[in-house]
Amino acid sequence: MPTGQMHPALRTRGVFKGATSACLVASLMVAGSAAAQASTPEPAVTAQLPGYPTPGQPVSPSAGEQPSTTVEKDASDLRVATLHAGLRSGSSAELLDDLQGGMHPAARVLAETVQANAPDVLVLTGISYDENQEIAETLNSQYLARGQNGQTGMQYSYTYTAPTNSGIDSGADLDGDGRVGGPADAIGYGSHPGERGMAVFSAHPIAEDEVRTFQEFLWEDMPDNSMPEGQFSDLEKSVLRLPSTSMWDIPVEVPGEPGHVHVVATDLNSSPRSARPDEARNEDQRRMVADFVSGSAWYLYDDDGARGGLGAEDSFVVAGSLADEDELATSPADKVPELSSLLKSEVLQDPAPEAVTDEPLPERDEAADPQATQGLSNGEAVRSSYVLPATALEVDGAGVFWPAEGEFGFNLVDPAESASPSGRLVWLDIATS
């Protein structure tokens, strides 16, 4: 049987307890106004368009054959996944043009990765945003809905995307180099507006009237913030928002559940030349997430001016990139400020997902990081993508899509393949009523 965390799972007082394994370090490397769209709900997985093989990819297993690197979820479970795509180009318009026609190599590999794991709700980080939201729509209709390499296309009837702070000109010298302008002077690092955005795809309805976004929250408005004293002028403080991208609260209507499941999506985005202000900002972004889900966000205002966070009765899943890759290069997750406290929070649980594989990761590399999901340019790997459910939710399984060489799907994560996503898909199954 493959290793990994699968149904049935060990539960203690209704909380999933995951085992720890090791992860391969050398096989990972870096590849580089809000709206929700709704239509009649469809099943989570439906063949909408004809499939075709992905160049260089192995043929999918025949019908009825379950690969050892994926896990079939219970029909009543809700599978939530996140993946850092690293899907961008010289501009959002250029990326959109590249995506048209459904033949973009990296987007096809990304889509096949998603289809192999079949999440009901998918949070994609590291995907560029465009004002007309055509990138997310094109990725959905021309890639995710079209079966790749024999996989079944995903039918996500509901999508959500919105602006982020990446690439938005601040008009100030935020990086202190004596010049105004450039990626490091943007409110969130980026060479053009929307360079690093997010998108959420859901098989279940999104309560679009109740979506909240926190793109415009100012860093100086967080009580006891970590903003370095004397680093920024009053003018710079007045424009410097805390989120380097954004934070979204997306209520999803899950069949059988009395209330919504709130998907809290975010993505940390620092300058490649990470300096102390970036680290301090990352700390406070994680604290913002922790306060939002724990009932301590009395100070936090959304982009419509409403204040506060989730209530004690709200079900939620935090999904996205909670740690900057460069920040983690020299410090393990349990030592990173605010991240360690978030993972140990009483209001959420960490299933500690591991690779689903027939070849245990320690056998691949004895020096492996047990929780890695993102590769670094120096050959190391870190855990930067997370799916963290509320403590009250019952978890049926969790895993990381990370096949070994020779297993189904290896070419989708092979670091030698330039089209492989920047990160690894992380998924979580929640038991529903």
Short mmCIF file of C-alpha atoms in Angstrom, two decimals:
data_model
loop_
_atom_site.label_atom_id
_atom_site.label_comp_id
_atom_site.label_asym_id
_atom_site.label_seq_id
_atom_site.Cartn_x
_atom_site.Cartn_y
_atom_site.Cartn_z
CA MET A 1 0.00 0.00 0.00
CA PRO A 2 1.23 3.53 -0.64
CA THR A 3 2.43 5.61 2.23
CA GLY A 4 0.63 8.84 3.07
CA GLN A 5 -2.41 9.83 5.09
CA MET A 6 -5.59 8.30 3.76
CA HIS A 7 -9.08 7.39 4.86
CA PRO A 8 -9.70 5.95 7.36
CA ALA A 9 -7.55 8.28 9.47
CA LEU A 10 -6.61 8.22 13.11
CA ARG A 11 -8.77 10.63 15.09
CA THR A 12 -8.38 11.88 18.63
CA ARG A 13 -11.40 13.78 19.98
CA GLY A 14 -12.43 14.37 16.37
CA VAL A 15 -9.08 15.85 15.38
CA PHE A 16 -6.99 14.21 12.69
CA LYS A 17 -3.49 13.27 13.81
CA GLY A 18 -1.02 12.88 10.97
CA ALA A 19 2.20 10.93 10.96
CA THR A 20 5.47 12.46 9.83
CA SER A 21 7.60 11.26 7.00
CA ALA A 22 10.54 12.73 5.15
CA CYS A 23 10.41 14.55 1.84
CA LEU A 24 12.86 14.60 -0.99
CA VAL A 25 14.93 17.74 -1.15
CA ALA A 26 16.85 17.34 -4.36
CA SER A 27 13.83 16.59 -6.52
CA LEU A 28 12.20 19.97 -5.97
CA MET A 29 13.16 23.25 -7.65
CA VAL A 30 11.50 26.52 -8.41
CA ALA A 31 10.16 26.74 -11.95
CA GLY A 32 9.93 29.91 -11.91
CA SER A 33 -12.84 44.78 -8.78
CA ALA A 34 -13.58 41.22 -7.22
CA ALA A 35 -16.10 38.88 -8.85
CA ALA A 36 -17.45 35.35 -8.57
CA GLN A 37 -18.89 33.52 -11.54
CA ALA A 38 -21.79 31.19 -10.94
CA SER A 39 -23.91 28.81 -12.95
CA THR A 40 -25.93 25.69 -12.32
CA PRO A 41 -24.02 23.39 -9.94
CA GLU A 42 -22.41 20.33 -11.48
CA PRO A 43 -20.62 17.34 -10.01
CA ALA A 44 -17.04 18.00 -8.96
CA VAL A 45 -15.61 15.90 -11.78
CA THR A 46 -17.20 15.87 -15.20
CA ALA A 47 -15.77 15.30 -18.67
CA GLN A 48 -16.71 18.54 -20.44
CA LEU A 49 -14.28 18.61 -23.33
CA PRO A 50 -12.36 15.95 -25.20
CA GLY A 51 -9.06 14.99 -23.64
CA TYR A 52 -5.71 14.76 -25.33
CA PRO A 53 -2.26 13.60 -24.28
CA THR A 54 0.18 15.98 -22.66
CA PRO A 55 3.57 15.91 -24.42
CA GLY A 56 6.13 13.93 -22.46
CA GLN A 57 3.63 12.64 -19.90
CA PRO A 58 2.89 8.98 -19.13
CA VAL A 59 -0.48 7.59 -20.09
CA SER A 60 -3.01 7.62 -17.26
CA PRO A 61 -4.00 4.33 -15.61
CA SER A 62 -6.87 2.50 -17.21
CA ALA A 63 -10.40 2.93 -15.86
CA GLY A 64 -10.88 1.28 -12.49
CA GLU A 65 -7.17 1.22 -11.71
CA GLN A 66 -6.27 3.43 -8.74
CA PRO A 67 -2.75 4.89 -8.96
CA SER A 68 -0.65 4.48 -5.84
CA THR A 69 0.16 8.18 -5.81
CA THR A 70 -3.40 9.48 -5.53
CA VAL A 71 -6.24 8.82 -3.09
CA GLU A 72 -9.91 8.51 -3.98
CA LYS A 73 -11.99 10.48 -1.52
CA ASP A 74 -15.31 9.47 -0.01
CA ALA A 75 -18.25 10.83 -1.99
CA SER A 76 -19.48 12.83 1.00
CA ASP A 77 -16.10 14.39 1.80
CA LEU A 78 -15.04 17.88 0.83
CA ARG A 79 -11.56 17.93 -0.70
CA VAL A 80 -9.75 21.28 -0.48
CA ALA A 81 -6.37 21.71 -2.16
CA THR A 82 -3.82 24.41 -2.81
CA LEU A 83 -1.04 24.63 -5.35
CA HIS A 84 1.55 27.32 -6.01
CA ALA A 85 1.49 27.49 -9.79
CA GLY A 86 4.17 30.05 -10.64
CA LEU A 87 2.13 30.79 -13.78
CA ARG A 88 3.01 34.26 -15.09
CA SER A 89 4.67 36.09 -17.95
CA GLY A 90 6.00 39.54 -18.90
CA SER A 91 2.51 40.97 -18.37
CA SER A 92 -0.96 39.69 -17.60
CA ALA A 93 -1.98 40.34 -21.21
CA GLU A 94 0.97 38.30 -22.43
CA LEU A 95 0.08 35.38 -20.16
CA LEU A 96 -3.53 35.50 -21.31
CA ASP A 97 -2.41 35.42 -24.92
CA ASP A 98 -0.14 32.46 -24.17
CA LEU A 99 -3.00 30.56 -22.53
CA GLN A 100 -5.44 30.98 -25.40
CA GLY A 101 -6.04 27.77 -27.32
CA GLY A 102 -5.40 25.42 -24.43
CA MET A 103 -1.84 24.49 -25.42
CA HIS A 104 0.30 26.24 -22.80
CA PRO A 105 2.64 23.46 -21.54
CA ALA A 106 2.84 24.55 -17.89
CA ALA A 107 -0.91 25.17 -17.68
CA ARG A 108 -1.61 21.71 -19.11
CA VAL A 109 0.69 20.05 -16.56
CA LEU A 110 -0.95 22.08 -13.82
CA ALA A 111 -4.40 21.02 -15.01
CA GLU A 112 -3.42 17.34 -15.15
CA THR A 113 -2.02 17.60 -11.63
CA VAL A 114 -5.34 18.99 -10.41
CA GLN A 115 -7.37 16.41 -12.33
CA ALA A 116 -5.34 13.53 -10.90
CA ASN A 117 -6.23 14.68 -7.37
CA ALA A 118 -9.74 16.02 -8.06
CA PRO A 119 -10.27 18.63 -5.33
CA ASP A 120 -13.75 20.10 -4.85
CA VAL A 121 -12.21 23.46 -3.98
CA LEU A 122 -8.86 24.56 -5.40
CA VAL A 123 -6.85 27.59 -4.26
CA LEU A 124 -4.21 28.49 -6.84
CA THR A 125 -1.48 30.90 -5.78
CA GLY A 126 1.22 32.37 -7.96
CA ILE A 127 -1.08 32.93 -10.94
CA SER A 128 -1.31 36.36 -12.54
CA TYR A 129 -4.48 38.45 -12.32
CA ASP A 130 -6.01 40.53 -15.11
CA GLU A 131 -8.67 43.21 -14.76
CA ASN A 132 -11.25 41.33 -16.83
CA GLN A 133 -10.51 38.08 -14.96
CA GLU A 134 -9.96 36.25 -18.24
CA ILE A 135 -6.87 34.39 -17.05
CA ALA A 136 -8.82 32.49 -14.40
CA GLU A 137 -11.70 31.85 -16.80
CA THR A 138 -9.39 30.64 -19.57
CA LEU A 139 -7.51 28.34 -17.21
CA ASN A 140 -10.81 26.91 -16.04
CA SER A 141 -12.51 26.42 -19.41
CA GLN A 142 -9.54 25.51 -21.62
CA TYR A 143 -7.41 23.53 -19.19
CA LEU A 144 -9.11 22.34 -15.99
CA ALA A 145 -12.37 21.41 -17.77
CA ARG A 146 -10.54 19.62 -20.58
CA GLY A 147 -9.18 16.20 -19.70
CA GLN A 148 -5.40 16.13 -19.95
CA ASN A 149 -3.61 12.93 -20.92
CA GLY A 150 -6.63 10.72 -20.31
CA GLN A 151 -7.67 12.37 -17.05
CA THR A 152 -11.27 13.47 -16.50
CA GLY A 153 -11.88 17.20 -16.84
CA MET A 154 -12.90 19.13 -13.74
CA GLN A 155 -16.17 21.01 -13.73
CA TYR A 156 -15.71 24.04 -11.51
CA SER A 157 -18.96 25.95 -11.91
CA TYR A 158 -17.81 28.70 -9.57
CA THR A 159 -14.63 30.72 -9.75
CA TYR A 160 -13.37 33.64 -7.75
CA THR A 161 -10.49 36.00 -8.37
CA ALA A 162 -9.76 39.58 -7.38
CA PRO A 163 -6.96 42.15 -7.51
CA THR A 164 -3.87 41.73 -5.34
CA ASN A 165 -1.20 44.19 -4.26
CA SER A 166 1.50 42.57 -6.37
CA GLY A 167 3.00 45.04 -8.83
CA ILE A 168 0.83 48.03 -7.81
CA ASP A 169 2.96 51.18 -7.88
CA SER A 170 3.25 52.72 -4.41
CA GLY A 171 4.69 56.03 -5.57
CA ALA A 172 7.28 55.74 -2.80
CA ASP A 173 10.82 54.45 -2.33
CA LEU A 174 9.86 51.44 -0.24
CA ASP A 175 13.11 49.55 -0.76
CA GLY A 176 15.27 52.52 0.18
CA ASP A 177 17.48 52.47 -2.90
CA GLY A 178 17.03 56.19 -3.54
CA ARG A 179 14.79 55.71 -6.56
CA VAL A 180 11.02 55.48 -6.91
CA GLY A 181 9.70 52.74 -9.14
CA GLY A 182 10.42 49.12 -9.93
CA PRO A 183 9.21 45.79 -8.56
CA ALA A 184 10.53 46.31 -5.02
CA ASP A 185 8.76 49.68 -4.70
CA ALA A 186 5.39 48.15 -5.53
CA ILE A 187 2.96 47.68 -2.63
CA GLY A 188 3.53 43.97 -3.13
CA TYR A 189 6.60 42.84 -5.04
CA GLY A 190 5.96 42.60 -8.79
CA SER A 191 6.93 44.09 -12.12
CA HIS A 192 3.34 44.73 -13.20
CA PRO A 193 -0.07 44.92 -11.49
CA GLY A 194 -1.42 41.48 -10.73
CA GLU A 195 1.82 39.66 -11.50
CA ARG A 196 1.34 37.40 -8.47
CA GLY A 197 -2.36 36.80 -7.90
CA MET A 198 -4.68 34.04 -6.74
CA ALA A 199 -7.74 32.22 -8.04
CA VAL A 200 -10.24 29.91 -6.36
CA PHE A 201 -12.16 27.23 -8.26
CA SER A 202 -15.11 25.46 -6.65
CA ALA A 203 -17.54 22.72 -7.56
CA HIS A 204 -19.89 24.08 -4.88
CA PRO A 205 -21.61 27.48 -4.85
CA ILE A 206 -19.69 30.47 -3.56
CA ALA A 207 -21.78 32.89 -1.50
CA GLU A 208 -20.49 35.81 -3.56
CA ASP A 209 -22.42 38.47 -1.64
CA GLU A 210 -20.60 37.44 1.53
CA VAL A 211 -17.05 37.28 0.16
CA ARG A 212 -14.66 39.59 2.00
CA THR A 213 -11.30 40.82 0.74
CA PHE A 214 -8.54 42.48 2.75
CA GLN A 215 -6.27 43.89 0.07
CA GLU A 216 -6.28 47.49 1.36
CA PHE A 217 -5.64 46.99 5.09
CA LEU A 218 -2.73 49.25 6.09
CA TRP A 219 0.21 47.75 7.93
CA GLU A 220 0.36 50.65 10.42
CA ASP A 221 -3.26 49.95 11.44
CA MET A 222 -2.36 46.59 13.01
CA PRO A 223 -1.93 47.01 16.77
CA ASP A 224 1.56 46.16 18.04
CA ASN A 225 2.77 45.65 14.48
CA SER A 226 6.31 44.60 13.60
CA MET A 227 7.02 47.51 11.23
CA PRO A 228 10.69 48.41 11.77
CA GLU A 229 10.96 51.69 13.62
CA GLY A 230 12.35 54.47 11.47
CA GLN A 231 12.25 52.38 8.29
CA PHE A 232 9.38 54.21 6.59
CA SER A 233 8.30 57.85 6.41
CA ASP A 234 4.78 58.94 7.35
CA LEU A 235 3.96 59.17 3.64
CA GLU A 236 5.20 55.63 3.01
CA LYS A 237 3.25 54.31 6.01
CA SER A 238 0.09 55.88 4.61
CA VAL A 239 0.28 53.78 1.42
CA LEU A 240 1.96 50.57 2.62
CA ARG A 241 -0.67 47.87 2.94
CA LEU A 242 -0.02 44.83 5.09
CA PRO A 243 -0.94 42.07 2.56
CA SER A 244 1.75 41.63 -0.07
CA THR A 245 -0.98 40.06 -2.23
CA SER A 246 -4.31 39.88 -0.38
CA MET A 247 -6.38 37.79 2.01
CA TRP A 248 -9.81 36.51 1.01
CA ASP A 249 -12.68 35.05 3.02
CA ILE A 250 -14.71 32.95 0.59
CA PRO A 251 -17.82 31.25 2.01
CA VAL A 252 -18.59 28.00 0.17
CA GLU A 253 -22.01 26.37 0.34
CA VAL A 254 -21.31 22.69 0.99
CA PRO A 255 -24.22 20.23 0.64
CA GLY A 256 -25.32 18.84 3.98
CA GLU A 257 -23.58 21.52 6.02
CA PRO A 258 -25.79 23.89 8.03
CA GLY A 259 -23.48 26.84 7.42
CA HIS A 260 -20.79 27.85 5.01
CA VAL A 261 -17.24 26.55 5.00
CA HIS A 262 -15.06 29.65 4.86
CA VAL A 263 -12.02 29.25 2.63
CA VAL A 264 -9.44 31.75 3.89
CA ALA A 265 -6.97 32.18 1.04
CA THR A 266 -3.70 34.11 1.08
CA ASP A 267 -0.22 34.16 -0.44
CA LEU A 268 2.94 35.75 0.96
CA ASN A 269 5.07 37.51 -1.63
CA SER A 270 8.46 38.98 -0.72
CA SER A 271 11.18 40.55 -2.79
CA PRO A 272 13.77 37.99 -3.94
CA ARG A 273 16.26 40.17 -2.11
CA SER A 274 14.51 39.46 1.17
CA ALA A 275 15.35 42.09 3.77
CA ARG A 276 14.24 42.65 7.32
CA PRO A 277 11.13 44.68 6.38
CA ASP A 278 9.92 41.71 4.32
CA GLU A 279 10.40 39.34 7.25
CA ALA A 280 8.60 41.68 9.62
CA ARG A 281 5.74 42.08 7.15
CA ASN A 282 5.48 38.32 6.73
CA GLU A 283 5.18 37.91 10.49
CA ASP A 284 2.27 40.35 10.65
CA GLN A 285 0.54 38.82 7.61
CA ARG A 286 0.52 35.45 9.37
CA ARG A 287 -0.71 37.12 12.52
CA MET A 288 -3.52 38.71 10.53
CA VAL A 289 -4.63 35.24 9.39
CA ALA A 290 -4.38 33.88 12.93
CA ASP A 291 -6.37 36.77 14.37
CA PHE A 292 -8.99 36.51 11.63
CA VAL A 293 -9.83 32.85 12.34
CA SER A 294 -9.48 33.05 16.13
CA GLY A 295 -11.89 35.88 16.88
CA SER A 296 -9.12 38.37 17.70
CA ALA A 297 -9.45 40.55 14.60
CA TRP A 298 -11.45 43.40 16.16
CA TYR A 299 -9.07 45.88 14.51
CA LEU A 300 -9.17 44.36 11.01
CA TYR A 301 -11.27 46.07 8.32
CA ASP A 302 -12.06 44.62 4.91
CA ASP A 303 -12.14 46.48 1.61
CA ASP A 304 -15.77 47.49 2.20
CA GLY A 305 -15.00 48.87 5.66
CA ALA A 306 -16.56 46.04 7.68
CA ARG A 307 -14.57 45.09 10.77
CA GLY A 308 -13.81 41.83 12.55
CA GLY A 309 -13.09 38.23 11.62
CA LEU A 310 -14.77 34.85 11.79
CA GLY A 311 -17.05 33.87 14.65
CA ALA A 312 -16.46 30.97 17.02
CA GLU A 313 -19.20 28.98 15.26
CA ASP A 314 -17.77 29.39 11.75
CA SER A 315 -16.18 26.45 9.93
CA PHE A 316 -13.08 27.36 7.96
CA VAL A 317 -10.06 26.11 6.05
CA VAL A 318 -6.94 28.26 5.63
CA ALA A 319 -5.32 27.55 2.25
CA GLY A 320 -2.40 29.04 0.38
CA SER A 321 1.20 30.08 0.90
CA LEU A 322 1.80 31.03 4.54
CA ALA A 323 5.58 31.16 4.43
CA ASP A 324 8.00 32.82 2.07
CA GLU A 325 10.40 30.35 0.44
CA ASP A 326 13.48 32.51 0.98
CA GLU A 327 12.48 33.20 4.57
CA LEU A 328 12.35 29.47 5.23
CA ALA A 329 15.70 28.77 3.59
CA THR A 330 17.52 29.45 6.85
CA SER A 331 14.83 28.75 9.41
CA PRO A 332 12.50 25.71 9.80
CA ALA A 333 8.77 26.32 10.00
CA ASP A 334 8.61 25.68 13.74
CA LYS A 335 11.08 28.53 14.29
CA VAL A 336 9.49 31.15 12.03
CA PRO A 337 7.69 33.81 14.12
CA GLU A 338 3.89 33.69 13.99
CA LEU A 339 3.92 30.62 11.71
CA SER A 340 4.77 28.30 14.58
CA SER A 341 2.12 29.91 16.78
CA LEU A 342 -0.41 29.65 13.95
CA LEU A 343 0.31 25.93 13.52
CA LYS A 344 -0.13 25.43 17.27
CA SER A 345 -3.31 27.50 17.48
CA GLU A 346 -6.22 26.03 19.43
CA VAL A 347 -8.71 27.00 16.71
CA LEU A 348 -7.12 25.09 13.84
CA GLN A 349 -5.28 21.83 13.28
CA ASP A 350 -2.31 20.85 11.16
CA PRO A 351 -2.79 17.44 9.51
CA ALA A 352 0.93 17.41 8.59
CA PRO A 353 0.32 16.01 5.07
CA GLU A 354 2.95 13.78 3.51
CA ALA A 355 3.56 12.36 0.07
CA VAL A 356 1.29 9.56 -1.14
CA THR A 357 3.71 7.08 -2.67
CA ASP A 358 4.86 3.46 -2.74
CA GLU A 359 8.41 4.60 -2.18
CA PRO A 360 8.81 6.24 1.25
CA LEU A 361 10.59 9.55 1.00
CA PRO A 362 13.43 8.56 3.35
CA GLU A 363 14.35 5.87 0.83
CA ARG A 364 14.68 8.54 -1.85
CA ASP A 365 16.82 10.93 0.19
CA GLU A 366 17.79 10.36 3.80
CA ALA A 367 18.30 14.09 4.37
CA ALA A 368 14.81 15.00 3.22
CA ASP A 369 12.59 17.69 4.76
CA PRO A 370 9.48 15.92 6.08
CA GLN A 371 7.02 18.68 5.11
CA ALA A 372 8.50 20.32 1.99
CA THR A 373 6.19 21.60 -0.76
CA GLN A 374 8.37 24.19 -2.49
CA GLY A 375 11.86 24.03 -3.94
CA LEU A 376 14.56 26.66 -3.65
CA SER A 377 17.20 27.61 -6.18
CA ASN A 378 19.92 26.28 -3.86
CA GLY A 379 18.48 22.75 -4.08
CA GLU A 380 16.83 22.80 -0.67
CA ALA A 381 13.09 22.45 -0.17
CA VAL A 382 10.67 23.99 2.31
CA ARG A 383 7.07 23.69 3.35
CA SER A 384 5.39 26.89 2.21
CA SER A 385 1.88 25.79 1.12
CA TYR A 386 -0.67 24.83 3.74
CA VAL A 387 -4.24 23.57 4.08
CA LEU A 388 -5.25 24.06 7.72
CA PRO A 389 -8.82 23.25 8.83
CA ALA A 390 -10.66 24.42 11.92
CA THR A 391 -10.19 22.19 14.96
CA ALA A 392 -13.88 21.33 15.00
CA LEU A 393 -13.76 19.81 11.51
CA GLU A 394 -13.18 16.07 11.09
CA VAL A 395 -10.36 15.27 8.68
CA ASP A 396 -10.53 12.02 6.70
CA GLY A 397 -7.17 12.34 5.00
CA ALA A 398 -4.44 14.64 3.75
CA GLY A 399 -1.52 14.33 1.40
CA VAL A 400 1.00 15.88 -0.95
CA PHE A 401 1.08 14.86 -4.60
CA TRP A 402 4.71 13.80 -4.89
CA PRO A 403 5.24 10.61 -6.92
CA ALA A 404 8.62 8.92 -7.00
CA GLU A 405 10.44 8.24 -10.25
CA GLY A 406 8.67 5.43 -12.07
CA GLU A 407 5.33 6.07 -10.35
CA PHE A 408 2.23 7.51 -11.98
CA GLY A 409 2.49 11.29 -12.20
CA PHE A 410 6.26 11.59 -11.69
CA ASN A 411 6.65 13.59 -14.88
CA LEU A 412 4.20 16.12 -13.44
CA VAL A 413 6.62 16.87 -10.59
CA ASP A 414 9.94 15.99 -12.24
CA PRO A 415 12.32 18.92 -11.68
CA ALA A 416 13.87 18.20 -15.07
CA GLU A 417 10.56 19.13 -16.71
CA SER A 418 10.41 22.90 -17.21
CA ALA A 419 6.60 22.80 -17.29
CA SER A 420 6.30 21.36 -13.77
CA PRO A 421 4.55 23.67 -11.27
CA SER A 422 6.65 25.66 -8.81
CA GLY A 423 5.12 23.83 -5.87
CA ARG A 424 3.43 20.56 -4.96
CA LEU A 425 -0.33 20.17 -4.69
CA VAL A 426 -1.45 19.74 -1.07
CA TRP A 427 -4.91 18.34 -0.36
CA LEU A 428 -7.20 17.72 2.59
CA ASP A 429 -10.43 15.72 2.92
CA ILE A 430 -13.06 17.00 5.36
CA ALA A 431 -15.93 14.79 6.52
CA THR A 432 -19.27 16.48 5.92
CA SER A 433 -22.75 15.72 7.23
#
